[in-house]
XYZ file of C-alpha atoms in Angstrom:
359
model
C -14.174 -20.495 13.420
C -14.886 -17.632 11.701
C -14.654 -16.849 7.874
C -10.903 -16.069 6.024
C -9.551 -16.081 2.441
C -7.252 -18.212 2.157
C -4.707 -18.889 -0.455
C -4.542 -22.013 -1.140
C -0.743 -22.950 -3.519
C 0.683 -19.876 -5.300
C -1.565 -19.670 -8.030
C -4.967 -21.382 -7.352
C -8.091 -19.561 -6.559
C -8.860 -17.982 -3.137
C -11.623 -20.564 -0.671
C -13.293 -18.359 1.446
C -13.916 -21.316 4.384
C -13.912 -21.446 7.889
C -10.944 -21.361 10.241
C -9.809 -21.962 13.290
C -8.223 -19.873 15.290
C -6.207 -20.143 18.566
C -6.823 -18.060 21.956
C -3.638 -15.306 21.834
C -1.111 -16.311 23.439
C 2.334 -14.413 25.459
C 2.736 -11.270 22.964
C -1.008 -11.392 21.464
C -3.703 -9.953 20.450
C -6.763 -11.542 19.523
C -8.979 -8.647 16.425
C -12.334 -9.044 15.484
C -12.059 -7.080 12.110
C -14.028 -4.340 10.766
C -12.828 -3.633 7.871
C -10.038 -4.780 5.482
C -8.244 -2.841 2.131
C -8.145 -5.505 -1.044
C -4.605 -4.108 -1.871
C -2.690 -5.482 -5.395
C 0.007 -6.808 -2.497
C -2.373 -10.310 -1.740
C -2.956 -10.231 -5.521
C 0.760 -10.033 -6.026
C 0.383 -13.165 -3.499
C -1.499 -15.224 -4.719
C -0.180 -15.041 -8.525
C 4.160 -15.170 -6.769
C 5.636 -12.057 -7.464
C 6.087 -12.074 -4.527
C 6.667 -14.685 -1.558
C 5.912 -16.313 1.381
C 5.527 -19.174 3.166
C 1.882 -20.854 1.790
C -1.080 -22.115 2.315
C -2.298 -18.876 4.824
C -4.712 -16.248 5.098
C -5.098 -13.322 2.845
C -5.294 -9.336 3.492
C -2.617 -7.347 5.729
C -4.514 -3.748 5.553
C -7.391 -3.630 8.537
C -8.889 -2.761 11.597
C -10.551 -3.743 13.935
C -11.668 -3.960 17.779
C -9.164 -6.140 20.868
C -11.001 -8.503 21.703
C -8.155 -10.129 23.558
C -4.705 -10.096 24.576
C -2.347 -12.178 25.503
C 0.487 -12.078 28.396
C 2.279 -9.154 28.613
C 0.281 -7.149 26.416
C 0.471 -3.796 28.194
C -0.838 -1.363 24.395
C -4.464 -1.849 23.636
C -6.938 -3.627 25.893
C -9.964 -5.496 25.566
C -12.709 -3.102 23.058
C -9.636 -0.506 21.713
C -9.861 0.096 17.725
C -6.606 -1.211 16.431
C -5.164 0.032 13.151
C -2.656 -3.598 12.088
C 0.172 -2.676 10.899
C 2.018 -5.614 8.175
C 5.601 -4.637 9.013
C 6.162 -3.704 12.276
C 9.936 -2.727 13.315
C 12.151 -5.705 15.366
C 14.062 -2.507 16.511
C 17.118 -3.567 16.678
C 18.098 -4.649 12.876
C 20.822 -2.935 11.145
C 17.954 -0.684 9.266
C 16.605 -0.410 12.185
C 19.304 1.099 13.778
C 20.072 3.331 11.398
C 16.192 5.122 11.709
C 14.751 3.171 8.187
C 11.735 0.931 10.062
C 10.592 0.271 6.376
C 13.675 -1.449 5.628
C 13.241 -4.444 8.950
C 15.503 -7.756 8.590
C 12.500 -9.094 10.803
C 9.104 -7.151 9.240
C 7.881 -10.567 7.847
C 9.548 -13.466 10.043
C 5.842 -13.303 10.790
C 4.646 -14.989 7.769
C 6.426 -17.615 7.899
C 4.402 -19.537 11.029
C 1.744 -21.428 11.482
C -1.097 -18.933 12.603
C -4.908 -20.840 12.342
C -5.528 -24.319 10.994
C -8.606 -24.993 8.507
C -11.328 -27.926 9.522
C -9.177 -30.468 8.427
C -6.345 -29.134 10.637
C -3.960 -27.779 7.627
C -1.401 -25.155 9.098
C -2.195 -21.559 7.786
C -0.089 -18.930 6.847
C -0.113 -15.060 8.137
C 0.117 -13.710 4.536
C 1.853 -10.513 5.429
C 2.108 -10.599 9.632
C -1.646 -9.782 10.276
C -4.719 -12.063 8.123
C -6.697 -9.329 8.281
C -8.757 -11.056 4.740
C -11.242 -13.072 8.011
C -13.957 -11.724 10.467
C -11.321 -12.014 13.391
C -7.222 -12.392 13.135
C -4.718 -13.121 16.237
C -1.088 -11.224 15.851
C 1.835 -10.149 17.345
C 1.173 -6.812 19.547
C 3.685 -5.001 17.467
C 1.564 -4.929 14.526
C -1.390 -3.649 16.777
C -1.320 -0.115 16.498
C -4.244 2.509 18.345
C -6.492 3.755 16.364
C -6.793 7.137 15.499
C -9.820 9.139 17.838
C -12.197 10.907 15.091
C -11.983 7.994 12.656
C -14.464 5.217 12.005
C -12.266 1.697 12.128
C -14.058 0.977 8.911
C -12.363 4.148 7.018
C -8.495 3.759 9.644
C -8.260 0.969 7.827
C -6.610 2.178 4.724
C -4.316 3.485 6.917
C -2.409 0.351 7.513
C -1.176 0.359 3.774
C -2.116 2.158 0.804
C -2.418 6.052 2.470
C 0.862 5.655 4.681
C 2.659 4.253 1.268
C 0.928 6.972 -0.652
C 1.902 9.942 1.462
C 5.483 8.079 2.385
C 5.697 7.901 -0.875
C 5.077 11.982 -1.152
C 6.410 13.339 1.933
C 9.604 10.552 2.541
C 10.672 9.228 -0.855
C 10.111 12.122 -3.241
C 10.415 14.918 -0.352
C 7.722 16.825 -1.973
C 8.224 20.831 -2.292
C 5.587 23.284 -2.337
C 4.977 24.577 -5.746
C 6.834 21.067 -7.564
C 5.703 19.443 -10.119
C 4.233 15.698 -9.535
C 2.389 13.202 -11.838
C 1.071 10.522 -10.539
C 1.315 6.512 -12.385
C -1.211 4.693 -12.106
C -4.835 5.348 -10.526
C -5.776 2.574 -7.650
C -5.873 2.679 -4.004
C -2.230 4.051 -3.387
C -2.553 6.452 -6.255
C -4.970 8.081 -5.616
C -3.215 8.627 -1.578
C -0.650 9.719 -3.440
C -3.084 12.752 -5.483
C -4.111 13.668 -2.479
C -0.465 14.265 -0.159
C 0.876 16.053 -3.834
C -2.260 18.232 -2.894
C -1.442 18.570 0.259
C 2.967 18.991 0.377
C 1.214 22.339 -1.880
C 2.405 20.866 -4.970
C 1.292 23.379 -8.202
C 1.082 21.412 -11.291
C 0.067 17.701 -9.918
C -1.066 14.947 -13.270
C -2.450 11.838 -12.873
C -1.584 9.100 -15.477
C -3.344 5.450 -15.587
C -4.485 2.846 -18.787
C -8.525 3.717 -17.897
C -10.254 6.565 -19.011
C -13.146 5.943 -16.579
C -11.115 7.208 -13.782
C -10.261 10.910 -14.274
C -13.208 11.519 -12.624
C -11.882 9.769 -9.604
C -8.401 11.163 -9.994
C -9.813 15.255 -10.611
C -11.211 14.872 -7.152
C -8.163 13.883 -4.527
C -5.751 16.911 -6.340
C -4.497 15.867 -10.264
C -4.816 19.301 -12.145
C -4.761 17.373 -15.360
C -5.045 13.630 -16.566
C -3.566 11.796 -19.382
C -4.303 8.164 -20.621
C -1.191 6.351 -20.567
C 0.109 6.111 -24.046
C 3.643 5.907 -26.210
C 3.668 10.026 -25.938
C 3.171 10.105 -22.188
C 6.618 11.439 -21.060
C 6.240 14.109 -23.778
C 2.360 15.449 -22.839
C 3.665 15.434 -19.164
C 6.632 18.090 -20.715
C 3.715 19.795 -22.390
C 1.892 20.178 -19.108
C 5.216 21.272 -17.101
C 6.489 24.024 -19.067
C 8.553 22.100 -21.317
C 11.012 20.370 -18.810
C 9.462 17.906 -17.351
C 7.289 17.281 -13.763
C 9.765 18.082 -11.163
C 8.568 14.306 -9.675
C 7.081 11.314 -11.395
C 5.452 8.152 -8.233
C 5.242 4.834 -10.223
C 2.027 3.493 -8.921
C 1.892 0.052 -11.127
C 5.886 -1.901 -11.452
C 6.134 -2.594 -14.872
C 9.215 -1.432 -16.602
C 7.790 0.240 -19.345
C 5.883 2.395 -16.419
C 9.084 2.660 -14.282
C 10.575 3.778 -18.157
C 7.999 6.098 -18.940
C 7.120 7.742 -15.449
C 11.688 8.455 -15.252
C 11.419 10.038 -19.006
C 9.008 12.285 -17.554
C 10.543 14.265 -15.106
C 13.034 17.243 -15.764
C 16.421 16.965 -15.802
C 17.280 16.586 -12.248
C 13.938 15.488 -11.921
C 12.818 12.306 -8.600
C 10.812 9.113 -9.460
C 10.061 7.227 -6.644
C 8.426 3.308 -7.532
C 5.961 2.358 -5.637
C 4.465 -0.357 -7.513
C 5.888 -3.839 -7.055
C 7.051 -5.541 -9.963
C 7.871 -9.274 -10.617
C 11.504 -10.579 -11.503
C 10.484 -10.364 -15.236
C 10.536 -6.637 -15.355
C 13.657 -5.033 -16.220
C 14.396 -1.634 -16.602
C 17.443 -0.592 -18.739
C 19.155 3.029 -19.039
C 22.627 3.975 -20.956
C 24.758 5.350 -18.999
C 25.532 8.632 -20.593
C 21.619 9.122 -20.387
C 22.448 8.627 -16.164
C 25.027 11.014 -16.311
C 23.573 13.884 -18.869
C 19.963 13.697 -17.532
C 20.796 13.998 -13.794
C 18.048 11.900 -12.068
C 16.506 10.193 -8.913
C 15.448 6.811 -8.977
C 14.793 5.937 -6.055
C 12.561 2.390 -4.777
C 9.584 3.197 -1.546
C 8.888 0.829 0.440
C 5.700 0.616 2.824
C 6.016 4.478 2.242
C 10.002 4.820 3.850
C 7.162 5.429 6.653
C 6.878 4.768 10.784
C 3.870 4.062 10.885
C 3.920 4.449 14.699
C 5.983 8.563 13.375
C 3.262 9.302 10.813
C -0.130 7.193 12.038
C -0.898 10.713 14.131
C 0.408 12.510 11.506
C -2.194 11.443 9.096
C -5.404 11.284 11.318
C -4.274 14.845 11.979
C -5.221 15.102 8.229
C -7.988 13.299 7.923
C -9.554 15.340 11.188
C -8.389 18.283 9.396
C -10.576 17.890 6.710
C -6.818 17.526 4.200
C -7.064 13.448 3.502
C -10.306 12.442 2.483
C -10.254 8.395 3.133
C -13.553 7.352 1.846
C -12.922 9.052 -1.659
C -10.231 6.551 -1.907
C -13.203 3.195 -2.200
C -14.266 2.426 -5.632
C -16.138 -0.365 -3.655
C -17.574 -1.942 -0.343
C -17.533 -5.694 -0.158
C -18.251 -8.709 1.565
C -15.549 -11.897 2.036
C -17.268 -13.517 -0.929
C -16.524 -10.160 -3.447
C -12.520 -9.973 -2.370
C -12.180 -12.978 -6.075
C -13.770 -10.314 -8.214
C -12.095 -7.128 -6.715
C -9.232 -8.920 -7.729
C -10.477 -9.348 -10.937
C -11.429 -5.693 -11.179
C -7.642 -4.536 -10.185
C -6.315 -7.017 -12.690
C -8.805 -5.794 -15.251
C -7.345 -1.666 -14.022
C -10.622 -0.313 -12.441
C -11.776 1.231 -9.713
C -10.189 2.146 -6.492
C -9.932 0.163 -3.286
C -12.123 -2.302 -2.054
C -13.295 -2.098 0.982
C -14.041 -5.573 2.989
C -16.564 -4.210 5.837
C -17.403 -6.875 8.077
Protein backbone atom coordinates (compact mmCIF):
# COMPACT_ATOMS: atom_id res chain seq x y z
CA UNK A 1 0.00 0.00 0.00
CA UNK A 2 1.23 3.49 -0.88
CA UNK A 3 -0.27 6.94 -0.34
CA UNK A 4 -1.73 8.70 -3.34
CA UNK A 5 -4.00 11.59 -4.38
CA UNK A 6 -7.21 10.10 -5.78
CA UNK A 7 -9.97 11.87 -7.70
CA UNK A 8 -13.10 9.79 -6.85
CA UNK A 9 -15.35 11.55 -9.39
CA UNK A 10 -15.41 14.68 -11.55
CA UNK A 11 -16.16 17.65 -9.31
CA UNK A 12 -15.43 15.73 -6.11
CA UNK A 13 -12.75 16.76 -3.61
CA UNK A 14 -9.37 15.10 -3.98
CA UNK A 15 -8.71 12.33 -1.45
CA UNK A 16 -5.28 11.51 -0.04
CA UNK A 17 -5.51 7.82 0.71
CA UNK A 18 -3.77 4.44 0.57
CA UNK A 19 -3.83 2.47 -2.67
CA UNK A 20 -2.58 -0.96 -3.62
CA UNK A 21 -0.22 -1.21 -6.59
CA UNK A 22 0.43 -4.42 -8.52
CA UNK A 23 3.93 -5.62 -9.29
CA UNK A 24 5.02 -4.65 -12.81
CA UNK A 25 3.94 -7.12 -15.46
CA UNK A 26 5.53 -7.49 -18.90
CA UNK A 27 6.53 -4.16 -20.38
CA UNK A 28 5.89 -2.22 -17.18
CA UNK A 29 8.03 -0.39 -14.62
CA UNK A 30 7.57 0.36 -10.91
CA UNK A 31 8.94 3.71 -9.73
CA UNK A 32 9.42 5.43 -6.40
CA UNK A 33 8.62 9.10 -6.99
CA UNK A 34 11.11 11.77 -5.96
CA UNK A 35 8.90 14.71 -6.92
CA UNK A 36 5.80 15.63 -8.92
CA UNK A 37 4.71 19.01 -10.23
CA UNK A 38 1.16 20.25 -9.73
CA UNK A 39 -0.02 21.25 -13.20
CA UNK A 40 -3.15 23.05 -14.35
CA UNK A 41 -4.00 19.98 -16.44
CA UNK A 42 -4.55 18.04 -13.21
CA UNK A 43 -7.02 20.72 -12.16
CA UNK A 44 -8.69 20.42 -15.58
CA UNK A 45 -9.31 16.74 -14.86
CA UNK A 46 -10.99 17.48 -11.54
CA UNK A 47 -13.53 19.90 -13.04
CA UNK A 48 -14.19 17.94 -16.24
CA UNK A 49 -12.53 20.34 -18.69
CA UNK A 50 -10.45 17.33 -19.73
CA UNK A 51 -12.42 14.09 -19.62
CA UNK A 52 -10.68 10.84 -18.74
CA UNK A 53 -11.92 7.81 -16.77
CA UNK A 54 -12.40 8.15 -13.00
CA UNK A 55 -11.80 7.32 -10.22
CA UNK A 56 -8.18 8.10 -10.94
CA UNK A 57 -4.83 8.80 -9.38
CA UNK A 58 -3.83 12.23 -10.69
CA UNK A 59 -0.40 13.66 -11.44
CA UNK A 60 1.53 13.53 -14.70
CA UNK A 61 4.72 15.56 -14.22
CA UNK A 62 7.24 13.61 -12.20
CA UNK A 63 10.58 11.88 -11.78
CA UNK A 64 11.82 9.09 -9.56
CA UNK A 65 13.86 5.91 -9.19
CA UNK A 66 13.10 2.55 -10.77
CA UNK A 67 12.27 -0.10 -8.15
CA UNK A 68 11.58 -3.05 -10.44
CA UNK A 69 10.85 -3.85 -14.07
CA UNK A 70 8.68 -6.41 -15.83
CA UNK A 71 9.66 -8.84 -18.52
CA UNK A 72 10.95 -7.26 -21.71
CA UNK A 73 11.99 -3.90 -20.21
CA UNK A 74 15.60 -3.25 -21.12
CA UNK A 75 16.13 0.52 -21.41
CA UNK A 76 15.93 1.10 -17.64
CA UNK A 77 16.85 -1.03 -14.63
CA UNK A 78 16.31 -0.96 -10.85
CA UNK A 79 18.15 1.99 -9.34
CA UNK A 80 17.96 4.16 -12.46
CA UNK A 81 16.62 7.69 -12.26
CA UNK A 82 13.79 8.36 -14.72
CA UNK A 83 11.53 11.16 -15.93
CA UNK A 84 7.87 10.31 -16.57
CA UNK A 85 6.45 10.85 -20.06
CA UNK A 86 2.67 11.18 -19.76
CA UNK A 87 2.05 11.16 -23.55
CA UNK A 88 4.11 8.33 -25.05
CA UNK A 89 3.88 7.85 -28.79
CA UNK A 90 2.93 4.54 -30.36
CA UNK A 91 5.17 5.04 -33.39
CA UNK A 92 2.64 3.56 -35.79
CA UNK A 93 -0.43 5.82 -36.06
CA UNK A 94 -0.94 8.41 -38.79
CA UNK A 95 0.52 11.29 -36.78
CA UNK A 96 3.49 9.30 -35.52
CA UNK A 97 4.33 8.29 -39.09
CA UNK A 98 4.28 11.98 -40.00
CA UNK A 99 6.69 12.71 -37.16
CA UNK A 100 4.00 14.53 -35.13
CA UNK A 101 4.39 12.30 -32.07
CA UNK A 102 2.77 14.89 -29.79
CA UNK A 103 -0.52 14.17 -31.61
CA UNK A 104 -0.27 10.39 -31.26
CA UNK A 105 -3.75 8.83 -31.49
CA UNK A 106 -2.86 6.28 -28.80
CA UNK A 107 -1.05 8.58 -26.38
CA UNK A 108 -3.71 8.43 -23.66
CA UNK A 109 -5.05 4.91 -24.12
CA UNK A 110 -3.27 3.88 -20.91
CA UNK A 111 -5.58 6.16 -18.93
CA UNK A 112 -8.41 3.70 -19.56
CA UNK A 113 -6.66 0.81 -17.81
CA UNK A 114 -6.99 -0.12 -14.14
CA UNK A 115 -3.78 1.08 -12.57
CA UNK A 116 -4.28 0.33 -8.88
CA UNK A 117 -6.98 -0.35 -6.30
CA UNK A 118 -8.22 1.26 -3.12
CA UNK A 119 -8.31 -0.65 0.15
CA UNK A 120 -11.89 -1.77 -0.60
CA UNK A 121 -10.91 -3.07 -4.05
CA UNK A 122 -12.21 -0.19 -6.18
CA UNK A 123 -10.27 0.03 -9.44
CA UNK A 124 -8.33 3.23 -10.11
CA UNK A 125 -7.22 4.68 -13.44
CA UNK A 126 -3.95 6.59 -14.01
CA UNK A 127 -5.25 10.10 -14.70
CA UNK A 128 -2.80 10.97 -17.46
CA UNK A 129 -1.10 7.60 -17.85
CA UNK A 130 1.49 7.92 -15.08
CA UNK A 131 -0.33 8.63 -11.77
CA UNK A 132 2.52 10.71 -10.34
CA UNK A 133 0.63 11.96 -7.28
CA UNK A 134 1.66 8.87 -5.33
CA UNK A 135 4.66 7.64 -3.38
CA UNK A 136 5.08 4.93 -6.03
CA UNK A 137 3.58 4.19 -9.41
CA UNK A 138 3.57 1.46 -12.06
CA UNK A 139 3.65 2.61 -15.68
CA UNK A 140 4.18 1.32 -19.19
CA UNK A 141 7.82 1.19 -20.19
CA UNK A 142 7.35 3.82 -22.89
CA UNK A 143 6.24 6.26 -20.18
CA UNK A 144 9.74 6.41 -18.66
CA UNK A 145 12.80 8.17 -20.01
CA UNK A 146 16.28 7.97 -18.46
CA UNK A 147 16.84 11.01 -16.25
CA UNK A 148 19.55 13.37 -17.53
CA UNK A 149 22.91 13.14 -15.78
CA UNK A 150 23.80 15.87 -13.32
CA UNK A 151 20.24 17.07 -12.64
CA UNK A 152 18.59 16.27 -9.28
CA UNK A 153 15.43 14.21 -9.69
CA UNK A 154 13.42 16.81 -7.79
CA UNK A 155 14.31 19.33 -10.51
CA UNK A 156 14.08 16.83 -13.36
CA UNK A 157 10.39 16.26 -12.53
CA UNK A 158 9.61 19.63 -14.11
CA UNK A 159 11.06 18.50 -17.42
CA UNK A 160 8.17 16.07 -17.88
CA UNK A 161 5.52 18.69 -18.64
CA UNK A 162 6.01 22.39 -17.78
CA UNK A 163 9.44 22.77 -19.34
CA UNK A 164 8.87 20.57 -22.38
CA UNK A 165 5.62 22.44 -23.04
CA UNK A 166 7.08 25.91 -22.53
CA UNK A 167 10.26 25.22 -24.47
CA UNK A 168 8.39 23.56 -27.31
CA UNK A 169 5.84 26.37 -27.55
CA UNK A 170 8.71 28.77 -28.23
CA UNK A 171 11.05 26.62 -30.30
CA UNK A 172 8.72 24.23 -32.16
CA UNK A 173 5.33 25.92 -32.40
CA UNK A 174 6.01 29.68 -32.53
CA UNK A 175 9.60 29.16 -33.76
CA UNK A 176 10.86 32.33 -32.17
CA UNK A 177 13.91 33.79 -33.88
CA UNK A 178 16.69 35.86 -32.35
CA UNK A 179 15.72 39.53 -32.17
CA UNK A 180 11.97 38.95 -32.27
CA UNK A 181 9.56 40.29 -29.66
CA UNK A 182 7.44 37.91 -27.59
CA UNK A 183 4.47 38.45 -25.27
CA UNK A 184 3.52 35.71 -22.81
CA UNK A 185 0.05 35.54 -21.25
CA UNK A 186 -0.04 33.74 -17.88
CA UNK A 187 2.91 33.51 -15.53
CA UNK A 188 2.39 30.08 -13.96
CA UNK A 189 4.77 27.15 -14.23
CA UNK A 190 4.41 26.83 -18.01
CA UNK A 191 4.47 30.61 -18.54
CA UNK A 192 7.71 30.89 -16.60
CA UNK A 193 9.20 28.14 -18.78
CA UNK A 194 8.04 30.04 -21.88
CA UNK A 195 9.74 33.21 -20.64
CA UNK A 196 13.01 31.39 -20.03
CA UNK A 197 12.78 29.70 -23.42
CA UNK A 198 12.13 33.03 -25.19
CA UNK A 199 15.26 34.39 -23.54
CA UNK A 200 17.23 31.32 -24.66
CA UNK A 201 15.91 31.85 -28.21
CA UNK A 202 17.35 35.38 -28.19
CA UNK A 203 14.10 37.35 -28.15
CA UNK A 204 14.75 41.08 -27.81
CA UNK A 205 11.61 42.31 -26.03
CA UNK A 206 9.84 39.79 -23.78
CA UNK A 207 6.58 41.04 -22.26
CA UNK A 208 4.89 39.05 -19.49
CA UNK A 209 1.15 39.55 -18.85
CA UNK A 210 -0.75 38.27 -15.82
CA UNK A 211 -3.71 39.26 -13.65
CA UNK A 212 -1.49 39.36 -10.55
CA UNK A 213 0.91 42.27 -9.95
CA UNK A 214 2.74 40.06 -7.43
CA UNK A 215 4.18 37.91 -10.23
CA UNK A 216 6.31 40.65 -11.74
CA UNK A 217 9.47 39.67 -9.87
CA UNK A 218 9.06 36.02 -10.92
CA UNK A 219 8.52 37.04 -14.53
CA UNK A 220 11.52 39.35 -14.70
CA UNK A 221 13.76 36.74 -13.10
CA UNK A 222 12.68 34.31 -15.85
CA UNK A 223 13.60 36.74 -18.62
CA UNK A 224 10.75 39.25 -19.03
CA UNK A 225 11.96 42.70 -20.05
CA UNK A 226 8.53 44.21 -19.34
CA UNK A 227 5.53 43.31 -17.20
CA UNK A 228 1.86 44.18 -17.64
CA UNK A 229 -1.07 43.56 -15.34
CA UNK A 230 -3.88 42.33 -17.58
CA UNK A 231 -6.47 44.99 -18.42
CA UNK A 232 -8.81 46.14 -21.17
CA UNK A 233 -5.88 47.98 -22.81
CA UNK A 234 -3.38 45.08 -22.79
CA UNK A 235 -3.13 44.75 -26.58
CA UNK A 236 -2.58 48.51 -26.94
CA UNK A 237 0.01 48.43 -24.14
CA UNK A 238 1.91 45.60 -25.86
CA UNK A 239 1.99 47.62 -29.09
CA UNK A 240 3.40 50.53 -27.11
CA UNK A 241 6.26 48.33 -25.92
CA UNK A 242 6.99 47.00 -29.41
CA UNK A 243 7.41 50.11 -31.52
CA UNK A 244 3.70 50.50 -32.16
CA UNK A 245 3.55 47.35 -34.27
CA UNK A 246 2.69 44.59 -31.81
CA UNK A 247 4.74 41.56 -30.83
CA UNK A 248 6.10 39.14 -33.40
CA UNK A 249 4.90 36.25 -31.25
CA UNK A 250 2.29 35.77 -28.51
CA UNK A 251 2.11 32.64 -26.35
CA UNK A 252 -1.15 32.13 -24.45
CA UNK A 253 -0.84 29.91 -21.35
CA UNK A 254 -4.27 30.49 -19.79
CA UNK A 255 -6.90 28.83 -22.00
CA UNK A 256 -9.57 31.54 -21.84
CA UNK A 257 -11.34 33.00 -24.85
CA UNK A 258 -10.70 36.61 -23.86
CA UNK A 259 -7.00 35.93 -23.30
CA UNK A 260 -6.62 34.10 -26.61
CA UNK A 261 -8.31 36.97 -28.43
CA UNK A 262 -6.11 39.54 -26.64
CA UNK A 263 -2.98 37.54 -27.42
CA UNK A 264 -3.92 37.51 -31.10
CA UNK A 265 -4.63 41.26 -31.07
CA UNK A 266 -1.28 41.90 -29.36
CA UNK A 267 0.73 40.64 -32.32
CA UNK A 268 1.81 42.67 -35.32
CA UNK A 269 0.40 42.26 -38.80
CA UNK A 270 1.70 38.84 -39.84
CA UNK A 271 2.37 37.89 -36.21
CA UNK A 272 2.08 34.42 -34.69
CA UNK A 273 -0.01 33.33 -31.71
CA UNK A 274 0.47 29.95 -30.05
CA UNK A 275 -2.21 28.71 -27.64
CA UNK A 276 -0.86 26.45 -24.89
CA UNK A 277 -3.62 26.91 -22.29
CA UNK A 278 -6.35 24.27 -22.10
CA UNK A 279 -9.79 25.87 -22.13
CA UNK A 280 -13.29 24.46 -21.91
CA UNK A 281 -15.74 23.96 -24.77
CA UNK A 282 -17.64 27.02 -23.56
CA UNK A 283 -14.67 29.28 -24.33
CA UNK A 284 -15.63 30.44 -27.82
CA UNK A 285 -13.19 32.71 -29.70
CA UNK A 286 -14.61 34.71 -32.62
CA UNK A 287 -13.06 36.52 -35.58
CA UNK A 288 -14.53 38.21 -38.62
CA UNK A 289 -13.44 37.24 -42.10
CA UNK A 290 -12.09 40.68 -43.01
CA UNK A 291 -9.74 40.94 -40.04
CA UNK A 292 -8.36 37.46 -40.71
CA UNK A 293 -7.50 38.57 -44.24
CA UNK A 294 -6.23 42.03 -43.32
CA UNK A 295 -3.98 41.15 -40.40
CA UNK A 296 -2.46 38.01 -41.91
CA UNK A 297 -1.82 36.62 -38.45
CA UNK A 298 -1.37 32.96 -37.57
CA UNK A 299 -3.21 31.31 -34.67
CA UNK A 300 -2.19 27.77 -33.74
CA UNK A 301 -2.77 25.25 -31.01
CA UNK A 302 0.13 23.60 -29.24
CA UNK A 303 -0.02 20.13 -27.66
CA UNK A 304 2.77 19.19 -25.22
CA UNK A 305 4.90 21.91 -26.81
CA UNK A 306 4.84 20.02 -30.13
CA UNK A 307 7.68 18.09 -28.51
CA UNK A 308 9.19 14.67 -28.93
CA UNK A 309 10.39 13.99 -25.36
CA UNK A 310 12.94 11.44 -26.54
CA UNK A 311 14.52 14.07 -28.78
CA UNK A 312 14.00 17.17 -26.66
CA UNK A 313 14.82 15.99 -23.13
CA UNK A 314 18.59 15.81 -23.83
CA UNK A 315 18.45 19.31 -25.38
CA UNK A 316 16.75 20.71 -22.30
CA UNK A 317 19.22 18.94 -20.03
CA UNK A 318 22.11 20.63 -21.82
CA UNK A 319 20.47 24.03 -21.32
CA UNK A 320 20.12 23.22 -17.60
CA UNK A 321 23.72 22.08 -17.22
CA UNK A 322 24.97 25.16 -19.08
CA UNK A 323 23.03 27.45 -16.73
CA UNK A 324 20.72 28.80 -19.42
CA UNK A 325 17.61 27.12 -17.97
CA UNK A 326 16.90 27.39 -14.24
CA UNK A 327 14.45 24.68 -13.17
CA UNK A 328 14.39 25.63 -9.51
CA UNK A 329 13.15 29.15 -10.24
CA UNK A 330 9.88 27.72 -11.65
CA UNK A 331 8.97 26.37 -8.21
CA UNK A 332 7.37 28.78 -5.77
CA UNK A 333 6.29 26.22 -3.16
CA UNK A 334 7.33 22.70 -2.13
CA UNK A 335 4.62 20.57 -0.56
CA UNK A 336 3.65 17.05 0.48
CA UNK A 337 0.78 15.02 -0.99
CA UNK A 338 -1.52 16.54 1.61
CA UNK A 339 -0.80 19.99 0.18
CA UNK A 340 -2.15 19.28 -3.31
CA UNK A 341 -5.75 20.48 -2.67
CA UNK A 342 -4.39 23.79 -1.36
CA UNK A 343 -2.10 24.00 -4.40
CA UNK A 344 -5.18 23.65 -6.63
CA UNK A 345 -6.80 26.54 -4.75
CA UNK A 346 -3.68 28.63 -5.27
CA UNK A 347 -3.78 27.96 -9.01
CA UNK A 348 -7.45 28.90 -9.18
CA UNK A 349 -6.62 32.15 -7.41
CA UNK A 350 -3.90 32.91 -9.95
CA UNK A 351 -1.07 32.95 -7.44
CA UNK A 352 2.46 31.57 -7.62
CA UNK A 353 4.38 29.49 -10.13
CA UNK A 354 4.81 25.72 -9.91
CA UNK A 355 3.95 23.82 -6.72
CA UNK A 356 6.20 20.77 -6.38
CA UNK A 357 5.27 17.67 -4.37
CA UNK A 358 8.49 16.36 -2.81
CA UNK A 359 8.41 12.79 -1.48
